[in-house]
Amino acid sequence: MNTYKLYEQLKAAFPKESAEALAHVLSEVAEEIQNTVTKQDFAELKATVHELAEAQKRTDATVHELAEAQKRTDVAIERLTEAQKRTDATVDRLAEAQGRTEERVGSLEAAVDRLVEGQNRIDATLEK
């Protein structure tokens, strides 16, 4: 708004001081009107806030779903951990059994060696 032009127009109808005061007041009113939120601005803001609220609800639902999935994952990990402990115990038992088997095989090898030696002595005696 051109305050000087407004003043010039008011000066034609009012005394100089009154025209100047009116021009100043009208200029301030015009500036206030420009800075005032319109109904359309408010409606747009309201719509935006509504959209944000809906997005927040969706985010909350997603976070809740993620928390539930995390709980299920934690339970699955716990079950896997227990299964791993059982597997480790089974492997330990198998290792012990393997050790006993190796001892027995060693004993059998020694017995076979003794049998072979005995057989060799028998064969040598038979040849004489």
mmCIF file of N, CA and C in Angstrom:
data_model
loop_
_atom_site.group_PDB
_atom_site.id
_atom_site.type_symbol
_atom_site.label_atom_id
_atom_site.label_comp_id
_atom_site.label_asym_id
_atom_site.label_seq_id
_atom_site.Cartn_x
_atom_site.Cartn_y
_atom_site.Cartn_z
ATOM 1 N N MET A 1 0.844 -1.169 0.000
ATOM 2 C CA MET A 1 0.000 0.000 0.000
ATOM 3 C C MET A 1 0.896 1.242 0.000
ATOM 4 N N ASN A 2 0.586 2.151 -0.860
ATOM 5 C CA ASN A 2 1.363 3.375 -0.980
ATOM 6 C C ASN A 2 0.786 4.413 -0.014
ATOM 7 N N THR A 3 1.479 4.621 1.101
ATOM 8 C CA THR A 3 0.992 5.520 2.148
ATOM 9 C C THR A 3 0.981 6.975 1.667
ATOM 10 N N TYR A 4 1.940 7.364 0.892
ATOM 11 C CA TYR A 4 1.999 8.744 0.404
ATOM 12 C C TYR A 4 0.813 9.047 -0.507
ATOM 13 N N LYS A 5 0.511 8.107 -1.397
ATOM 14 C CA LYS A 5 -0.629 8.301 -2.310
ATOM 15 C C LYS A 5 -1.928 8.395 -1.510
ATOM 16 N N LEU A 6 -2.054 7.550 -0.512
ATOM 17 C CA LEU A 6 -3.248 7.575 0.343
ATOM 18 C C LEU A 6 -3.340 8.929 1.063
ATOM 19 N N TYR A 7 -2.217 9.379 1.573
ATOM 20 C CA TYR A 7 -2.176 10.669 2.262
ATOM 21 C C TYR A 7 -2.623 11.793 1.323
ATOM 22 N N GLU A 8 -2.134 11.778 0.114
ATOM 23 C CA GLU A 8 -2.500 12.804 -0.866
ATOM 24 C C GLU A 8 -4.009 12.796 -1.119
ATOM 25 N N GLN A 9 -4.595 11.625 -1.192
ATOM 26 C CA GLN A 9 -6.043 11.536 -1.434
ATOM 27 C C GLN A 9 -6.823 12.031 -0.215
ATOM 28 N N LEU A 10 -6.362 11.679 0.970
ATOM 29 C CA LEU A 10 -7.059 12.109 2.192
ATOM 30 C C LEU A 10 -6.893 13.613 2.432
ATOM 31 N N LYS A 11 -5.775 14.173 2.029
ATOM 32 C CA LYS A 11 -5.497 15.587 2.236
ATOM 33 C C LYS A 11 -6.516 16.462 1.494
ATOM 34 N N ALA A 12 -7.068 15.912 0.428
ATOM 35 C CA ALA A 12 -8.057 16.676 -0.334
ATOM 36 C C ALA A 12 -9.351 16.826 0.457
ATOM 37 N N ALA A 13 -9.657 15.840 1.365
ATOM 38 C CA ALA A 13 -10.919 15.879 2.096
ATOM 39 C C ALA A 13 -10.747 16.277 3.556
ATOM 40 N N PHE A 14 -9.522 16.146 4.103
ATOM 41 C CA PHE A 14 -9.296 16.395 5.525
ATOM 42 C C PHE A 14 -8.145 17.386 5.702
ATOM 43 N N PRO A 15 -8.093 17.978 6.877
ATOM 44 C CA PRO A 15 -6.939 18.822 7.164
ATOM 45 C C PRO A 15 -5.652 17.983 7.140
ATOM 46 N N LYS A 16 -4.527 18.632 6.940
ATOM 47 C CA LYS A 16 -3.244 17.957 6.755
ATOM 48 C C LYS A 16 -2.948 16.973 7.878
ATOM 49 N N GLU A 17 -3.085 17.414 9.137
ATOM 50 C CA GLU A 17 -2.779 16.541 10.268
ATOM 51 C C GLU A 17 -3.709 15.345 10.324
ATOM 52 N N SER A 18 -4.997 15.559 10.067
ATOM 53 C CA SER A 18 -5.971 14.460 10.085
ATOM 54 C C SER A 18 -5.692 13.490 8.940
ATOM 55 N N ALA A 19 -5.386 14.034 7.762
ATOM 56 C CA ALA A 19 -5.083 13.191 6.607
ATOM 57 C C ALA A 19 -3.847 12.340 6.891
ATOM 58 N N GLU A 20 -2.851 12.980 7.528
ATOM 59 C CA GLU A 20 -1.623 12.259 7.849
ATOM 60 C C GLU A 20 -1.906 11.139 8.861
ATOM 61 N N ALA A 21 -2.695 11.435 9.893
ATOM 62 C CA ALA A 21 -3.020 10.442 10.915
ATOM 63 C C ALA A 21 -3.845 9.308 10.294
ATOM 64 N N LEU A 22 -4.827 9.645 9.483
ATOM 65 C CA LEU A 22 -5.663 8.619 8.831
ATOM 66 C C LEU A 22 -4.825 7.750 7.896
ATOM 67 N N ALA A 23 -3.938 8.359 7.129
ATOM 68 C CA ALA A 23 -3.084 7.593 6.212
ATOM 69 C C ALA A 23 -2.218 6.614 7.007
ATOM 70 N N HIS A 24 -1.697 7.105 8.138
ATOM 71 C CA HIS A 24 -0.860 6.240 8.970
ATOM 72 C C HIS A 24 -1.668 5.072 9.533
ATOM 73 N N VAL A 25 -2.849 5.355 10.071
ATOM 74 C CA VAL A 25 -3.706 4.303 10.646
ATOM 75 C C VAL A 25 -4.129 3.323 9.564
ATOM 76 N N LEU A 26 -4.559 3.822 8.415
ATOM 77 C CA LEU A 26 -4.989 2.933 7.328
ATOM 78 C C LEU A 26 -3.837 2.071 6.826
ATOM 79 N N SER A 27 -2.654 2.628 6.812
ATOM 80 C CA SER A 27 -1.483 1.870 6.395
ATOM 81 C C SER A 27 -1.216 0.730 7.378
ATOM 82 N N GLU A 28 -1.313 1.039 8.691
ATOM 83 C CA GLU A 28 -1.117 -0.005 9.701
ATOM 84 C C GLU A 28 -2.196 -1.084 9.604
ATOM 85 N N VAL A 29 -3.450 -0.668 9.376
ATOM 86 C CA VAL A 29 -4.545 -1.634 9.228
ATOM 87 C C VAL A 29 -4.285 -2.526 8.021
ATOM 88 N N ALA A 30 -3.856 -1.943 6.921
ATOM 89 C CA ALA A 30 -3.564 -2.722 5.717
ATOM 90 C C ALA A 30 -2.443 -3.730 5.990
ATOM 91 N N GLU A 31 -1.432 -3.275 6.735
ATOM 92 C CA GLU A 31 -0.332 -4.181 7.063
ATOM 93 C C GLU A 31 -0.815 -5.317 7.959
ATOM 94 N N GLU A 32 -1.668 -5.003 8.940
ATOM 95 C CA GLU A 32 -2.233 -6.035 9.820
ATOM 96 C C GLU A 32 -3.041 -7.047 9.017
ATOM 97 N N ILE A 33 -3.822 -6.530 8.082
ATOM 98 C CA ILE A 33 -4.651 -7.426 7.251
ATOM 99 C C ILE A 33 -3.757 -8.364 6.441
ATOM 100 N N GLN A 34 -2.658 -7.838 5.938
ATOM 101 C CA GLN A 34 -1.730 -8.677 5.166
ATOM 102 C C GLN A 34 -1.109 -9.762 6.039
ATOM 103 N N ASN A 35 -0.906 -9.448 7.326
ATOM 104 C CA ASN A 35 -0.280 -10.415 8.229
ATOM 105 C C ASN A 35 -1.286 -11.327 8.929
ATOM 106 N N THR A 36 -2.558 -11.122 8.662
ATOM 107 C CA THR A 36 -3.595 -11.917 9.314
ATOM 108 C C THR A 36 -3.808 -13.225 8.556
ATOM 109 N N VAL A 37 -4.024 -14.288 9.338
ATOM 110 C CA VAL A 37 -4.287 -15.596 8.749
ATOM 111 C C VAL A 37 -5.713 -15.593 8.203
ATOM 112 N N THR A 38 -5.835 -16.002 6.960
ATOM 113 C CA THR A 38 -7.164 -16.047 6.352
ATOM 114 C C THR A 38 -7.849 -17.364 6.704
ATOM 115 N N LYS A 39 -9.130 -17.442 6.438
ATOM 116 C CA LYS A 39 -9.870 -18.680 6.667
ATOM 117 C C LYS A 39 -9.282 -19.801 5.829
ATOM 118 N N GLN A 40 -8.869 -19.472 4.623
ATOM 119 C CA GLN A 40 -8.272 -20.494 3.750
ATOM 120 C C GLN A 40 -6.949 -20.973 4.339
ATOM 121 N N ASP A 41 -6.136 -20.018 4.823
ATOM 122 C CA ASP A 41 -4.873 -20.407 5.459
ATOM 123 C C ASP A 41 -5.129 -21.325 6.646
ATOM 124 N N PHE A 42 -6.122 -20.959 7.464
ATOM 125 C CA PHE A 42 -6.446 -21.749 8.637
ATOM 126 C C PHE A 42 -6.962 -23.127 8.236
ATOM 127 N N ALA A 43 -7.796 -23.178 7.199
ATOM 128 C CA ALA A 43 -8.316 -24.467 6.729
ATOM 129 C C ALA A 43 -7.183 -25.353 6.224
ATOM 130 N N GLU A 44 -6.220 -24.750 5.495
ATOM 131 C CA GLU A 44 -5.068 -25.518 5.010
ATOM 132 C C GLU A 44 -4.227 -26.025 6.180
ATOM 133 N N LEU A 45 -4.038 -25.159 7.175
ATOM 134 C CA LEU A 45 -3.280 -25.558 8.356
ATOM 135 C C LEU A 45 -3.994 -26.686 9.097
ATOM 136 N N LYS A 46 -5.286 -26.562 9.229
ATOM 137 C CA LYS A 46 -6.086 -27.592 9.896
ATOM 138 C C LYS A 46 -5.979 -28.918 9.143
ATOM 139 N N ALA A 47 -6.053 -28.880 7.819
ATOM 140 C CA ALA A 47 -5.929 -30.092 7.013
ATOM 141 C C ALA A 47 -4.542 -30.709 7.177
ATOM 142 N N THR A 48 -3.535 -29.861 7.209
ATOM 143 C CA THR A 48 -2.163 -30.354 7.382
ATOM 144 C C THR A 48 -1.996 -31.016 8.746
ATOM 145 N N VAL A 49 -2.543 -30.383 9.782
ATOM 146 C CA VAL A 49 -2.465 -30.960 11.125
ATOM 147 C C VAL A 49 -3.191 -32.300 11.159
ATOM 148 N N HIS A 50 -4.334 -32.371 10.484
ATOM 149 C CA HIS A 50 -5.080 -33.637 10.425
ATOM 150 C C HIS A 50 -4.247 -34.721 9.727
ATOM 151 N N GLU A 51 -3.615 -34.370 8.625
ATOM 152 C CA GLU A 51 -2.766 -35.329 7.912
ATOM 153 C C GLU A 51 -1.609 -35.791 8.794
ATOM 154 N N LEU A 52 -1.021 -34.845 9.532
ATOM 155 C CA LEU A 52 0.072 -35.204 10.439
ATOM 156 C C LEU A 52 -0.416 -36.133 11.546
ATOM 157 N N ALA A 53 -1.607 -35.880 12.054
ATOM 158 C CA ALA A 53 -2.167 -36.745 13.100
ATOM 159 C C ALA A 53 -2.397 -38.153 12.556
ATOM 160 N N GLU A 54 -2.918 -38.240 11.337
ATOM 161 C CA GLU A 54 -3.131 -39.559 10.726
ATOM 162 C C GLU A 54 -1.803 -40.262 10.488
ATOM 163 N N ALA A 55 -0.807 -39.522 10.032
ATOM 164 C CA ALA A 55 0.514 -40.115 9.818
ATOM 165 C C ALA A 55 1.098 -40.592 11.143
ATOM 166 N N GLN A 56 0.875 -39.828 12.211
ATOM 167 C CA GLN A 56 1.358 -40.236 13.535
ATOM 168 C C GLN A 56 0.672 -41.513 13.985
ATOM 169 N N LYS A 57 -0.623 -41.637 13.712
ATOM 170 C CA LYS A 57 -1.344 -42.870 14.074
ATOM 171 C C LYS A 57 -0.748 -44.063 13.326
ATOM 172 N N ARG A 58 -0.468 -43.855 12.034
ATOM 173 C CA ARG A 58 0.122 -44.946 11.254
ATOM 174 C C ARG A 58 1.513 -45.290 11.789
ATOM 175 N N THR A 59 2.270 -44.260 12.145
ATOM 176 C CA THR A 59 3.606 -44.486 12.705
ATOM 177 C C THR A 59 3.507 -45.253 14.021
ATOM 178 N N ASP A 60 2.550 -44.857 14.866
ATOM 179 C CA ASP A 60 2.360 -45.551 16.147
ATOM 180 C C ASP A 60 2.010 -47.014 15.909
ATOM 181 N N ALA A 61 1.129 -47.274 14.933
ATOM 182 C CA ALA A 61 0.749 -48.651 14.626
ATOM 183 C C ALA A 61 1.950 -49.442 14.124
ATOM 184 N N THR A 62 2.748 -48.820 13.283
ATOM 185 C CA THR A 62 3.945 -49.491 12.756
ATOM 186 C C THR A 62 4.938 -49.785 13.872
ATOM 187 N N VAL A 63 5.129 -48.831 14.762
ATOM 188 C CA VAL A 63 6.045 -49.039 15.887
ATOM 189 C C VAL A 63 5.531 -50.182 16.766
ATOM 190 N N HIS A 64 4.216 -50.231 16.975
ATOM 191 C CA HIS A 64 3.629 -51.316 17.768
ATOM 192 C C HIS A 64 3.870 -52.659 17.081
ATOM 193 N N GLU A 65 3.660 -52.713 15.771
ATOM 194 C CA GLU A 65 3.906 -53.951 15.023
ATOM 195 C C GLU A 65 5.380 -54.355 15.117
ATOM 196 N N LEU A 66 6.284 -53.385 15.009
ATOM 197 C CA LEU A 66 7.712 -53.668 15.119
ATOM 198 C C LEU A 66 8.059 -54.190 16.514
ATOM 199 N N ALA A 67 7.431 -53.622 17.535
ATOM 200 C CA ALA A 67 7.685 -54.086 18.902
ATOM 201 C C ALA A 67 7.215 -55.525 19.072
ATOM 202 N N GLU A 68 6.054 -55.851 18.500
ATOM 203 C CA GLU A 68 5.549 -57.222 18.571
ATOM 204 C C GLU A 68 6.473 -58.169 17.814
ATOM 205 N N ALA A 69 6.940 -57.740 16.658
ATOM 206 C CA ALA A 69 7.872 -58.567 15.875
ATOM 207 C C ALA A 69 9.166 -58.768 16.655
ATOM 208 N N GLN A 70 9.624 -57.736 17.351
ATOM 209 C CA GLN A 70 10.838 -57.852 18.156
ATOM 210 C C GLN A 70 10.630 -58.857 19.280
ATOM 211 N N LYS A 71 9.453 -58.837 19.907
ATOM 212 C CA LYS A 71 9.167 -59.814 20.962
ATOM 213 C C LYS A 71 9.213 -61.226 20.399
ATOM 214 N N ARG A 72 8.603 -61.420 19.224
ATOM 215 C CA ARG A 72 8.624 -62.752 18.611
ATOM 216 C C ARG A 72 10.051 -63.159 18.263
ATOM 217 N N THR A 73 10.843 -62.210 17.784
ATOM 218 C CA THR A 73 12.241 -62.489 17.461
ATOM 219 C C THR A 73 13.013 -62.872 18.720
ATOM 220 N N ASP A 74 12.764 -62.153 19.808
ATOM 221 C CA ASP A 74 13.438 -62.469 21.068
ATOM 222 C C ASP A 74 13.103 -63.882 21.532
ATOM 223 N N VAL A 75 11.825 -64.266 21.399
ATOM 224 C CA VAL A 75 11.411 -65.624 21.789
ATOM 225 C C VAL A 75 12.098 -66.655 20.898
ATOM 226 N N ALA A 76 12.137 -66.383 19.600
ATOM 227 C CA ALA A 76 12.786 -67.311 18.665
ATOM 228 C C ALA A 76 14.280 -67.443 18.989
ATOM 229 N N ILE A 77 14.927 -66.344 19.299
ATOM 230 C CA ILE A 77 16.353 -66.380 19.643
ATOM 231 C C ILE A 77 16.562 -67.190 20.925
ATOM 232 N N GLU A 78 15.673 -67.002 21.879
ATOM 233 C CA GLU A 78 15.777 -67.761 23.125
ATOM 234 C C GLU A 78 15.635 -69.261 22.850
ATOM 235 N N ARG A 79 14.684 -69.612 21.996
ATOM 236 C CA ARG A 79 14.505 -71.025 21.649
ATOM 237 C C ARG A 79 15.728 -71.560 20.912
ATOM 238 N N LEU A 80 16.277 -70.773 20.012
ATOM 239 C CA LEU A 80 17.484 -71.193 19.291
ATOM 240 C C LEU A 80 18.666 -71.350 20.247
ATOM 241 N N THR A 81 18.756 -70.459 21.206
ATOM 242 C CA THR A 81 19.834 -70.553 22.188
ATOM 243 C C THR A 81 19.719 -71.856 22.984
ATOM 244 N N GLU A 82 18.512 -72.188 23.399
ATOM 245 C CA GLU A 82 18.304 -73.440 24.133
ATOM 246 C C GLU A 82 18.622 -74.642 23.246
ATOM 247 N N ALA A 83 18.205 -74.583 21.988
ATOM 248 C CA ALA A 83 18.505 -75.672 21.061
ATOM 249 C C ALA A 83 20.011 -75.806 20.864
ATOM 250 N N GLN A 84 20.705 -74.671 20.790
ATOM 251 C CA GLN A 84 22.158 -74.704 20.636
ATOM 252 C C GLN A 84 22.815 -75.343 21.859
ATOM 253 N N LYS A 85 22.300 -75.030 23.046
ATOM 254 C CA LYS A 85 22.839 -75.643 24.265
ATOM 255 C C LYS A 85 22.647 -77.162 24.222
ATOM 256 N N ARG A 86 21.460 -77.586 23.785
ATOM 257 C CA ARG A 86 21.221 -79.030 23.680
ATOM 258 C C ARG A 86 22.137 -79.658 22.639
ATOM 259 N N THR A 87 22.343 -78.972 21.526
ATOM 260 C CA THR A 87 23.245 -79.477 20.486
ATOM 261 C C THR A 87 24.665 -79.583 21.025
ATOM 262 N N ASP A 88 25.100 -78.555 21.757
ATOM 263 C CA ASP A 88 26.443 -78.578 22.338
ATOM 264 C C ASP A 88 26.595 -79.764 23.295
ATOM 265 N N ALA A 89 25.569 -80.020 24.110
ATOM 266 C CA ALA A 89 25.625 -81.148 25.047
ATOM 267 C C ALA A 89 25.693 -82.460 24.285
ATOM 268 N N THR A 90 24.926 -82.567 23.205
ATOM 269 C CA THR A 90 24.952 -83.790 22.394
ATOM 270 C C THR A 90 26.315 -83.982 21.758
ATOM 271 N N VAL A 91 26.894 -82.912 21.242
ATOM 272 C CA VAL A 91 28.228 -82.993 20.633
ATOM 273 C C VAL A 91 29.254 -83.418 21.680
ATOM 274 N N ASP A 92 29.125 -82.885 22.900
ATOM 275 C CA ASP A 92 30.048 -83.285 23.968
ATOM 276 C C ASP A 92 29.916 -84.782 24.258
ATOM 277 N N ARG A 93 28.676 -85.258 24.325
ATOM 278 C CA ARG A 93 28.468 -86.690 24.567
ATOM 279 C C ARG A 93 29.023 -87.520 23.413
ATOM 280 N N LEU A 94 28.828 -87.057 22.190
ATOM 281 C CA LEU A 94 29.373 -87.770 21.027
ATOM 282 C C LEU A 94 30.898 -87.783 21.056
ATOM 283 N N ALA A 95 31.504 -86.684 21.471
ATOM 284 C CA ALA A 95 32.971 -86.618 21.555
ATOM 285 C C ALA A 95 33.479 -87.608 22.599
ATOM 286 N N GLU A 96 32.773 -87.695 23.729
ATOM 287 C CA GLU A 96 33.152 -88.665 24.752
ATOM 288 C C GLU A 96 33.011 -90.091 24.213
ATOM 289 N N ALA A 97 31.906 -90.354 23.529
ATOM 290 C CA ALA A 97 31.693 -91.685 22.960
ATOM 291 C C ALA A 97 32.764 -91.983 21.917
ATOM 292 N N GLN A 98 33.129 -90.975 21.133
ATOM 293 C CA GLN A 98 34.183 -91.157 20.134
ATOM 294 C C GLN A 98 35.492 -91.513 20.818
ATOM 295 N N GLY A 99 35.781 -90.864 21.925
ATOM 296 C CA GLY A 99 37.001 -91.169 22.679
ATOM 297 C C GLY A 99 36.995 -92.613 23.177
ATOM 298 N N ARG A 100 35.844 -93.046 23.707
ATOM 299 C CA ARG A 100 35.749 -94.435 24.166
ATOM 300 C C ARG A 100 35.896 -95.410 23.002
ATOM 301 N N THR A 101 35.304 -95.047 21.855
ATOM 302 C CA THR A 101 35.411 -95.910 20.669
ATOM 303 C C THR A 101 36.861 -96.011 20.226
ATOM 304 N N GLU A 102 37.569 -94.899 20.230
ATOM 305 C CA GLU A 102 38.975 -94.907 19.845
ATOM 306 C C GLU A 102 39.796 -95.774 20.802
ATOM 307 N N GLU A 103 39.485 -95.715 22.095
ATOM 308 C CA GLU A 103 40.176 -96.566 23.062
ATOM 309 C C GLU A 103 39.920 -98.045 22.749
ATOM 310 N N ARG A 104 38.673 -98.374 22.448
ATOM 311 C CA ARG A 104 38.323 -99.763 22.141
ATOM 312 C C ARG A 104 39.017 -100.230 20.861
ATOM 313 N N VAL A 105 39.027 -99.315 19.856
ATOM 314 C CA VAL A 105 39.695 -99.676 18.600
ATOM 315 C C VAL A 105 41.184 -99.903 18.874
ATOM 316 N N GLY A 106 41.763 -99.055 19.729
ATOM 317 C CA GLY A 106 43.168 -99.238 20.099
ATOM 318 C C GLY A 106 43.378 -100.590 20.774
ATOM 319 N N SER A 107 42.471 -100.958 21.676
ATOM 320 C CA SER A 107 42.568 -102.251 22.354
ATOM 321 C C SER A 107 42.425 -103.386 21.354
ATOM 322 N N LEU A 108 41.474 -103.224 20.396
ATOM 323 C CA LEU A 108 41.290 -104.258 19.367
ATOM 324 C C LEU A 108 42.530 -104.379 18.489
ATOM 325 N N GLU A 109 43.141 -103.263 18.153
ATOM 326 C CA GLU A 109 44.356 -103.297 17.333
ATOM 327 C C GLU A 109 45.470 -104.031 18.073
ATOM 328 N N ALA A 110 45.569 -103.742 19.367
ATOM 329 C CA ALA A 110 46.600 -104.425 20.159
ATOM 330 C C ALA A 110 46.318 -105.924 20.206
ATOM 331 N N ALA A 111 45.036 -106.267 20.363
ATOM 332 C CA ALA A 111 44.678 -107.688 20.401
ATOM 333 C C ALA A 111 44.962 -108.348 19.062
ATOM 334 N N VAL A 112 44.634 -107.661 17.979
ATOM 335 C CA VAL A 112 44.898 -108.210 16.647
ATOM 336 C C VAL A 112 46.400 -108.377 16.459
ATOM 337 N N ASP A 113 47.174 -107.393 16.911
ATOM 338 C CA ASP A 113 48.641 -107.501 16.803
ATOM 339 C C ASP A 113 49.139 -108.726 17.570
ATOM 340 N N ARG A 114 48.579 -108.949 18.761
ATOM 341 C CA ARG A 114 48.983 -110.123 19.540
ATOM 342 C C ARG A 114 48.584 -111.415 18.821
ATOM 343 N N LEU A 115 47.361 -111.372 18.211
ATOM 344 C CA LEU A 115 46.919 -112.554 17.465
ATOM 345 C C LEU A 115 47.826 -112.828 16.277
ATOM 346 N N VAL A 116 48.218 -111.745 15.588
ATOM 347 C CA VAL A 116 49.103 -111.900 14.430
ATOM 348 C C VAL A 116 50.440 -112.462 14.897
ATOM 349 N N GLU A 117 50.960 -111.948 15.996
ATOM 350 C CA GLU A 117 52.227 -112.453 16.522
ATOM 351 C C GLU A 117 52.095 -113.937 16.905
ATOM 352 N N GLY A 118 50.987 -114.244 17.538
ATOM 353 C CA GLY A 118 50.750 -115.641 17.909
ATOM 354 C C GLY A 118 50.644 -116.528 16.688
ATOM 355 N N GLN A 119 49.938 -116.030 15.688
ATOM 356 C CA GLN A 119 49.787 -116.787 14.442
ATOM 357 C C GLN A 119 51.140 -116.973 13.773
ATOM 358 N N ASN A 120 51.926 -115.928 13.800
ATOM 359 C CA ASN A 120 53.265 -116.025 13.209
ATOM 360 C C ASN A 120 54.105 -117.074 13.944
ATOM 361 N N ARG A 121 54.008 -117.118 15.252
ATOM 362 C CA ARG A 121 54.739 -118.115 16.031
ATOM 363 C C ARG A 121 54.242 -119.529 15.704
ATOM 364 N N ILE A 122 52.931 -119.635 15.575
ATOM 365 C CA ILE A 122 52.350 -120.935 15.214
ATOM 366 C C ILE A 122 52.851 -121.357 13.847
ATOM 367 N N ASP A 123 52.796 -120.407 12.903
ATOM 368 C CA ASP A 123 53.265 -120.709 11.540
ATOM 369 C C ASP A 123 54.728 -121.109 11.563
ATOM 370 N N ALA A 124 55.519 -120.396 12.349
ATOM 371 C CA ALA A 124 56.962 -120.712 12.432
ATOM 372 C C ALA A 124 57.153 -122.090 13.062
ATOM 373 N N THR A 125 56.357 -122.424 14.059
ATOM 374 C CA THR A 125 56.476 -123.712 14.709
ATOM 375 C C THR A 125 56.048 -124.813 13.753
ATOM 376 N N LEU A 126 55.024 -124.548 13.000
ATOM 377 C CA LEU A 126 54.537 -125.559 12.042
ATOM 378 C C LEU A 126 55.549 -125.786 10.939
ATOM 379 N N GLU A 127 56.248 -124.802 10.549
ATOM 380 C CA GLU A 127 57.251 -124.932 9.511
ATOM 381 C C GLU A 127 58.445 -125.746 10.012
ATOM 382 N N LYS A 128 58.723 -125.713 11.273
ATOM 383 C CA LYS A 128 59.873 -126.437 11.806
ATOM 384 C C LYS A 128 59.498 -127.861 11.823
#
